[in-house]
CSV table of C-alpha atoms in Angstrom, one decimal:
chain,number,residue,atom,x,y,z
A,1,MET,CA,6.6,107.4,91.7
A,2,ARG,CA,8.5,108.7,94.7
A,3,LYS,CA,8.2,105.3,96.4
A,4,LEU,CA,9.5,103.6,93.3
A,5,SER,CA,12.5,106.0,93.1
A,6,LEU,CA,13.3,105.4,96.7
A,7,ILE,CA,13.2,101.6,96.2
A,8,THR,CA,15.4,102.0,93.1
A,9,LEU,CA,18.0,104.0,95.0
A,10,ILE,CA,18.1,101.4,97.8
A,11,VAL,CA,18.5,98.5,95.4
A,12,MET,CA,21.2,100.5,93.5
A,13,ALA,CA,23.1,101.2,96.8
A,14,ILE,CA,22.9,97.6,97.9
A,15,THR,CA,24.1,96.4,94.5
A,16,SER,CA,26.8,98.9,94.4
A,17,CYS,CA,28.1,98.0,97.8
A,18,GLY,CA,28.0,94.3,97.0
A,19,GLY,CA,29.7,94.8,93.7
A,20,ASN,CA,32.5,97.2,94.6
A,21,PHE,CA,33.1,96.6,98.3
A,22,ASP,CA,33.5,93.3,100.1
A,23,CYS,CA,32.9,94.0,103.8
A,24,GLY,CA,33.4,90.3,104.7
A,25,ARG,CA,31.2,88.3,107.0
A,26,THR,CA,31.2,88.3,110.8
A,27,PHE,CA,31.4,85.0,112.6
A,28,THR,CA,31.7,84.3,116.3
A,29,HIS,CA,33.0,81.4,118.5
A,30,VAL,CA,31.4,81.3,122.0
A,31,ASN,CA,31.9,79.4,125.3
A,32,LYS,CA,29.3,79.7,127.9
A,33,ALA,CA,29.9,78.3,131.4
A,34,MET,CA,32.2,75.7,130.0
A,35,THR,CA,35.3,73.9,131.4
A,36,PRO,CA,37.2,73.3,128.1
A,37,PHE,CA,40.6,72.9,129.7
A,38,GLY,CA,42.3,69.6,129.1
A,39,GLU,CA,44.7,67.7,131.4
A,40,ASP,CA,47.5,69.9,130.0
A,41,GLY,CA,45.7,73.0,131.2
A,42,LYS,CA,45.0,74.2,127.6
A,43,ALA,CA,41.7,75.3,125.9
A,44,MET,CA,41.2,76.2,122.3
A,45,ILE,CA,38.6,79.0,122.2
A,46,PHE,CA,38.9,80.0,118.5
A,47,SER,CA,40.2,78.5,115.3
A,48,ALA,CA,39.7,79.4,111.7
A,49,GLU,CA,41.2,78.5,108.3
A,50,GLY,CA,41.7,80.9,105.4
A,51,GLU,CA,41.8,84.7,105.5
A,52,GLY,CA,40.2,86.7,108.2
A,53,GLN,CA,40.7,89.1,111.1
A,54,ILE,CA,39.9,88.9,114.8
A,55,GLU,CA,37.9,92.0,115.9
A,56,ASN,CA,37.2,91.4,119.6
A,57,MET,CA,37.8,88.9,122.4
A,58,TYR,CA,35.7,88.9,125.5
A,59,LEU,CA,36.9,86.8,128.5
A,60,CYS,CA,35.3,86.1,131.8
A,61,GLY,CA,35.9,83.4,134.4
A,62,ASP,CA,34.4,81.5,137.3
A,63,PHE,CA,32.8,83.9,139.8
A,64,ASP,CA,34.2,82.2,142.8
A,65,ASN,CA,37.7,81.5,141.4
A,66,TRP,CA,38.0,84.5,139.1
A,67,HIS,CA,41.8,84.8,139.6
A,68,HIS,CA,42.4,81.6,137.7
A,69,PRO,CA,41.0,82.7,134.4
A,70,GLY,CA,42.4,86.2,134.8
A,71,GLN,CA,45.9,84.7,135.1
A,72,CYS,CA,45.5,82.4,132.1
A,73,LEU,CA,48.0,82.8,129.4
A,74,LEU,CA,46.4,83.9,126.2
A,75,ASN,CA,48.2,82.9,122.9
A,76,VAL,CA,47.1,84.0,119.4
A,77,TYR,CA,48.7,82.2,116.5
A,78,CYS,CA,48.4,83.7,113.0
A,79,ASP,CA,49.6,81.6,110.1
A,80,GLY,CA,51.5,79.4,112.6
A,81,MET,CA,53.3,82.4,114.1
A,82,LEU,CA,52.8,83.5,117.7
A,83,CYS,CA,51.5,87.1,117.5
A,84,VAL,CA,50.0,87.8,120.9
A,85,SER,CA,51.1,86.2,124.2
A,86,GLY,CA,50.4,87.3,127.8
A,87,LYS,CA,48.3,86.8,130.8
A,88,ILE,CA,44.8,88.1,130.3
A,89,TYR,CA,45.1,90.6,133.1
A,90,GLU,CA,48.5,91.9,131.8
A,91,LEU,CA,47.2,92.3,128.3
A,92,ALA,CA,44.7,94.8,129.9
A,93,CYS,CA,47.5,96.4,132.0
A,94,LEU,CA,46.4,94.7,135.2
A,95,ASN,CA,49.5,93.3,136.8
A,96,MET,CA,48.8,90.8,139.5
A,97,ASP,CA,52.4,90.7,140.6
A,98,TYR,CA,52.1,94.0,142.5
A,99,VAL,CA,48.7,94.0,144.1
A,100,ASP,CA,46.1,91.7,145.7
A,101,GLU,CA,43.6,90.5,143.2
A,102,LYS,CA,40.8,92.2,145.0
A,103,GLU,CA,42.4,95.6,144.3
A,104,TYR,CA,41.3,95.3,140.7
A,105,GLU,CA,37.6,94.6,141.4
A,106,ASN,CA,36.9,98.4,141.4
A,107,VAL,CA,39.2,99.2,138.4
A,108,PHE,CA,36.9,100.0,135.5
A,109,LEU,CA,38.4,101.3,132.3
A,110,GLU,CA,37.7,101.7,128.6
A,111,THR,CA,40.4,102.2,126.0
A,112,PRO,CA,40.8,101.7,122.3
A,113,LEU,CA,42.6,98.4,122.8
A,114,PHE,CA,41.1,96.9,126.0
A,115,SER,CA,38.3,97.4,128.6
A,116,LYS,CA,37.2,96.1,132.0
A,117,PHE,CA,33.7,96.8,133.3
A,118,GLY,CA,32.9,93.8,135.4
A,119,ALA,CA,34.2,93.5,139.0
A,120,HIS,CA,35.1,89.9,138.4
A,121,ASN,CA,37.7,89.7,135.6
A,122,SER,CA,35.5,90.5,132.5
A,123,ILE,CA,38.2,91.7,130.0
A,124,SER,CA,37.4,92.9,126.5
A,125,LEU,CA,40.4,92.9,124.1
A,126,ASP,CA,39.7,95.0,121.0
A,127,PHE,CA,42.9,94.1,119.1
A,128,LYS,CA,42.4,94.0,115.3
A,129,ILE,CA,44.5,90.9,114.4
A,130,PRO,CA,44.7,89.9,110.7
A,131,TYR,CA,45.6,86.5,109.5
A,132,TYR,CA,45.9,85.1,105.9
A,133,LYS,CA,46.0,81.3,106.2
A,134,SER,CA,44.9,80.3,109.7
A,135,CYS,CA,44.3,81.5,113.2
A,136,LYS,CA,43.9,79.9,116.6
A,137,VAL,CA,43.4,81.3,120.1
A,138,GLU,CA,44.3,79.3,123.2
A,139,LEU,CA,44.1,79.7,126.9
A,140,VAL,CA,46.7,78.1,129.2
A,141,GLN,CA,45.8,77.6,132.9
A,142,PRO,CA,48.4,78.7,135.5
A,143,GLU,CA,47.5,75.6,137.4
A,144,PRO,CA,46.9,72.5,135.1
A,145,GLY,CA,44.0,70.4,136.3
A,146,VAL,CA,41.9,73.3,137.6
A,147,LYS,CA,38.5,73.1,135.9
A,148,ASP,CA,37.3,76.6,136.2
A,149,MET,CA,34.3,77.6,134.0
A,150,ILE,CA,34.8,80.3,131.4
A,151,TRP,CA,32.7,82.6,129.3
A,152,THR,CA,34.4,83.7,126.1
A,153,THR,CA,33.3,85.4,122.9
A,154,VAL,CA,35.8,85.7,120.0
A,155,ARG,CA,34.4,87.7,117.1
A,156,ALA,CA,36.1,87.7,113.7
A,157,ASN,CA,35.5,88.7,110.1
A,158,THR,CA,36.3,86.8,106.9
A,159,ARG,CA,38.1,89.8,105.5
A,160,ALA,CA,41.5,91.1,106.7
A,161,GLY,CA,42.1,94.8,106.3
A,162,ILE,CA,43.7,97.2,108.8
A,163,THR,CA,43.1,100.9,108.8
A,164,CYS,CA,44.6,103.2,111.4
A,165,ASP,CA,44.3,106.9,111.6
A,166,GLY,CA,42.8,106.9,108.1
A,167,LYS,CA,45.7,105.0,106.6
A,168,LYS,CA,45.3,101.5,105.2
A,169,LEU,CA,48.1,99.2,106.0
A,170,PRO,CA,49.6,96.9,103.4
A,171,ARG,CA,48.4,93.4,102.9
A,172,GLY,CA,50.5,91.0,104.9
A,173,VAL,CA,50.7,93.2,108.0
A,174,TYR,CA,50.7,91.3,111.3
A,175,PHE,CA,49.7,92.5,114.8
A,176,LYS,CA,52.1,91.9,117.6
A,177,GLY,CA,51.6,92.0,121.4
A,178,ILE,CA,53.9,89.8,123.3
A,179,ARG,CA,54.7,90.2,127.0
A,180,MET,CA,58.4,91.0,127.6
A,181,ALA,CA,59.5,89.1,130.7
A,182,ASP,CA,60.4,91.1,133.8
A,183,GLN,CA,64.0,92.0,134.3
A,184,THR,CA,66.0,93.6,137.1
A,185,VAL,CA,67.5,96.8,135.6
A,186,VAL,CA,70.2,98.7,137.5
A,187,SER,CA,70.3,102.5,137.5
A,188,GLY,CA,71.4,103.8,134.1
A,189,ASP,CA,70.7,100.6,132.2
A,190,GLN,CA,67.9,100.2,129.7
A,191,PHE,CA,65.0,97.7,129.3
A,192,THR,CA,63.9,96.7,125.8
A,193,MET,CA,60.1,97.1,125.4
A,194,MET,CA,60.0,95.9,121.8
A,195,GLU,CA,62.3,95.3,118.8
A,196,THR,CA,61.6,94.5,115.2
A,197,ASP,CA,63.6,94.5,112.0
A,198,ARG,CA,60.6,95.4,109.9
A,199,ASN,CA,58.6,98.6,109.2
A,200,SER,CA,56.2,99.1,112.1
A,201,MET,CA,53.5,101.2,113.6
A,202,VAL,CA,53.1,101.2,117.4
A,203,VAL,CA,49.5,101.7,118.7
A,204,GLY,CA,49.9,101.1,122.4
A,205,ALA,CA,52.2,100.2,125.3
A,206,ASN,CA,51.8,98.7,128.8
A,207,LEU,CA,54.6,99.2,131.3
A,208,PHE,CA,55.1,97.3,134.6
A,209,LEU,CA,57.5,98.8,137.1
A,210,ASN,CA,58.6,97.9,140.6
A,211,SER,CA,61.4,100.3,141.6
A,212,GLU,CA,63.5,100.7,144.8
A,213,THR,CA,63.7,104.5,144.3
A,214,GLU,CA,61.9,107.2,142.4
A,215,CYS,CA,64.9,107.8,140.1
A,216,SER,CA,63.1,105.4,137.7
A,217,MET,CA,60.4,108.1,137.2
A,218,GLU,CA,63.1,110.3,135.5
A,219,ALA,CA,63.4,107.6,132.7
A,220,CYS,CA,63.2,108.7,129.1
A,221,ILE,CA,61.8,106.3,126.5
A,222,ARG,CA,63.8,106.1,123.4
A,223,ALA,CA,63.4,104.6,119.9
A,224,PHE,CA,66.7,103.4,118.3
A,225,ASP,CA,67.2,102.9,114.6
A,226,THR,CA,69.1,99.7,114.9
A,227,SER,CA,70.5,100.0,111.4
A,228,THR,CA,72.3,103.2,112.3
A,229,GLY,CA,72.4,103.3,116.1
A,230,ASN,CA,70.7,106.7,116.1
A,231,ALA,CA,68.0,107.3,118.7
A,232,GLU,CA,65.1,109.7,119.2
A,233,PHE,CA,63.4,110.5,122.5
A,234,LEU,CA,59.8,109.5,122.8
A,235,SER,CA,59.3,111.2,126.2
A,236,SER,CA,60.9,113.7,128.6
A,237,GLY,CA,60.4,111.4,131.5
A,238,LEU,CA,58.6,108.2,132.4
A,239,GLU,CA,55.4,109.8,133.7
A,240,ASP,CA,55.4,112.2,130.8
A,241,PHE,CA,55.1,109.3,128.3
A,242,PHE,CA,51.9,108.4,130.1
A,243,LEU,CA,50.7,112.1,130.1
A,244,GLY,CA,51.3,112.6,133.8
A,245,THR,CA,53.5,115.2,135.5
A,246,TYR,CA,55.8,115.4,138.5
A,247,TYR,CA,55.7,111.7,139.3
A,248,PHE,CA,52.0,111.5,138.8
A,249,ASP,CA,51.3,114.2,141.3
A,250,SER,CA,47.5,114.1,140.6
A,251,GLY,CA,47.4,110.4,141.7
A,252,GLN,CA,45.9,107.5,139.8
A,253,PHE,CA,43.8,108.2,136.7
A,254,LEU,CA,42.2,105.9,134.2
A,255,GLY,CA,41.9,107.7,130.9
A,256,TYR,CA,40.8,106.7,127.5
A,257,LYS,CA,44.3,106.8,126.0
A,258,CYS,CA,46.5,106.7,129.1
A,259,GLY,CA,46.5,105.9,132.8
A,260,GLN,CA,47.7,103.6,135.6
A,261,THR,CA,45.7,100.7,136.9
A,262,CYS,CA,48.2,100.5,139.7
A,263,LEU,CA,50.1,103.4,141.3
A,264,LYS,CA,51.8,103.1,144.6
A,265,ARG,CA,54.5,105.4,146.0
A,266,GLU,CA,55.6,104.5,149.5
A,267,GLU,CA,58.8,105.4,151.2
A,268,GLY,CA,60.6,106.1,147.9
A,269,ARG,CA,59.5,102.9,146.3
A,270,VAL,CA,57.3,103.0,143.1
A,271,GLN,CA,54.9,100.3,141.9
A,272,LEU,CA,53.3,101.1,138.6
A,273,SER,CA,51.2,99.5,135.9
A,274,ALA,CA,50.6,102.1,133.2
A,275,TYR,CA,49.2,102.2,129.7
A,276,ARG,CA,49.5,104.6,126.7
A,277,GLN,CA,47.6,104.2,123.4
A,278,PHE,CA,47.9,106.0,120.1
A,279,PRO,CA,44.6,105.4,118.1
A,280,ASP,CA,44.9,108.7,116.3
A,281,ASN,CA,48.6,109.3,116.2
A,282,PRO,CA,50.5,106.0,116.1
A,283,LEU,CA,54.3,105.9,116.3
A,284,CYS,CA,55.5,105.0,112.8
A,285,PHE,CA,58.9,103.7,111.9
A,286,ASN,CA,60.2,102.9,108.4
A,287,HIS,CA,63.4,101.3,109.7
A,288,PRO,CA,64.2,98.6,112.1
A,289,VAL,CA,63.5,99.9,115.6
A,290,LYS,CA,64.1,99.1,119.3
A,291,ILE,CA,62.1,101.0,121.9
A,292,THR,CA,63.7,101.1,125.4
A,293,VAL,CA,63.0,102.6,128.8
A,294,ARG,CA,65.9,103.6,131.0
A,295,ASN,CA,66.0,103.2,134.7
A,296,GLY,CA,66.9,106.7,135.8
A,297,GLU,CA,68.3,109.5,133.7
A,298,GLN,CA,70.8,112.3,133.7
A,299,ASN,CA,69.2,115.6,134.6
A,300,GLU,CA,70.0,117.2,131.3
A,301,ILE,CA,69.8,115.2,128.0
A,302,SER,CA,71.8,116.0,125.0
A,303,SER,CA,70.5,116.6,121.5
A,304,ASP,CA,72.4,113.7,120.1
A,305,SER,CA,70.6,111.2,122.4
A,306,SER,CA,73.9,110.2,124.1
A,307,MET,CA,73.8,108.9,127.6
A,308,ASN,CA,76.2,109.5,130.5
A,309,ASP,CA,76.4,107.9,134.0
A,310,GLU,CA,75.2,111.0,135.9
A,311,ILE,CA,71.9,109.7,137.2
A,312,PHE,CA,69.5,112.3,138.8
A,313,MET,CA,68.2,111.4,142.3
A,314,GLU,CA,69.0,108.4,144.4
A,315,ARG,CA,70.0,105.3,142.5
A,316,GLY,CA,68.1,102.0,142.8
A,317,ASN,CA,67.3,98.8,140.9
A,318,ALA,CA,63.9,98.4,139.2
A,319,VAL,CA,62.1,95.3,138.0
A,320,ILE,CA,60.6,96.3,134.6
A,321,GLY,CA,58.3,94.4,132.2
A,322,ALA,CA,56.3,95.6,129.2
A,323,ILE,CA,53.9,94.8,126.3
A,324,CYS,CA,54.0,96.9,123.1
A,325,TYR,CA,51.1,96.6,120.6
A,326,TYR,CA,52.2,97.2,117.1
A,327,TYR,CA,51.8,96.3,113.4
A,328,GLU,CA,54.7,95.2,111.4
A,329,TRP,CA,55.2,94.5,107.7
């Protein structure tokens, strides 16, 4: 009787789940030791029709020529729209512009959005990317004609549904993560990290900085309501945004939610590749928003977010680039 009751409960549970909750079906596209790049240097590693959601992308390249796959441009198109675009390394906050490729062999990190555990460019991207009509993922070689082998695994689900911090986002939400091109920013000016005219929820940000002086470390990050021009401060300094203090006085750290994969301070110059993620407390905006980082800052900031030209510390130009990861609807 007890066995019969247990079997009955299991059947009821399975029936209930199947009848009231559609968890979708997982499917995976895999490349193993393949050279799928065409003469144009492009390779399609995932494509799907209908509704679904990418859950994870794993990317690894040729052992002897691992820098080529790592510097491939990865493009994700959802419903014909470019949603994610950046070099594989930069999507995981590994900026090859600042360091020799070998310096990243011993950088191992695990975060909610990306991970690296292999010495030779094994990158895991855990972006949850919904689509409603179609999706494709392509790699673009930095050197067309190079026939490097790749290992890729793209796992997806036939059901699209984004939940973040216990909140279910509305149907029709899109994930965005597009590399903002490097710009030379003079002291006092701002660099736009992201901008959208829709409601949005920011879950992470990568910042790439190459500065002539340390005045860039004073930078505050701001979020502007572009419909009103009002701004709010998101940090009390650049290193504070990434949860460091006094110009990262503790040195490099690779935390679960924040850290720097590159940190060099030599003779006043600063080279930095830093990440910050918000899996439990995303930045939410119900108005059009532009997020900026300023190169330098006045020593005291006013409550009305106004800016003056009194830059603290020695002035200097900075080359700045960024990727913000966010949902918009």
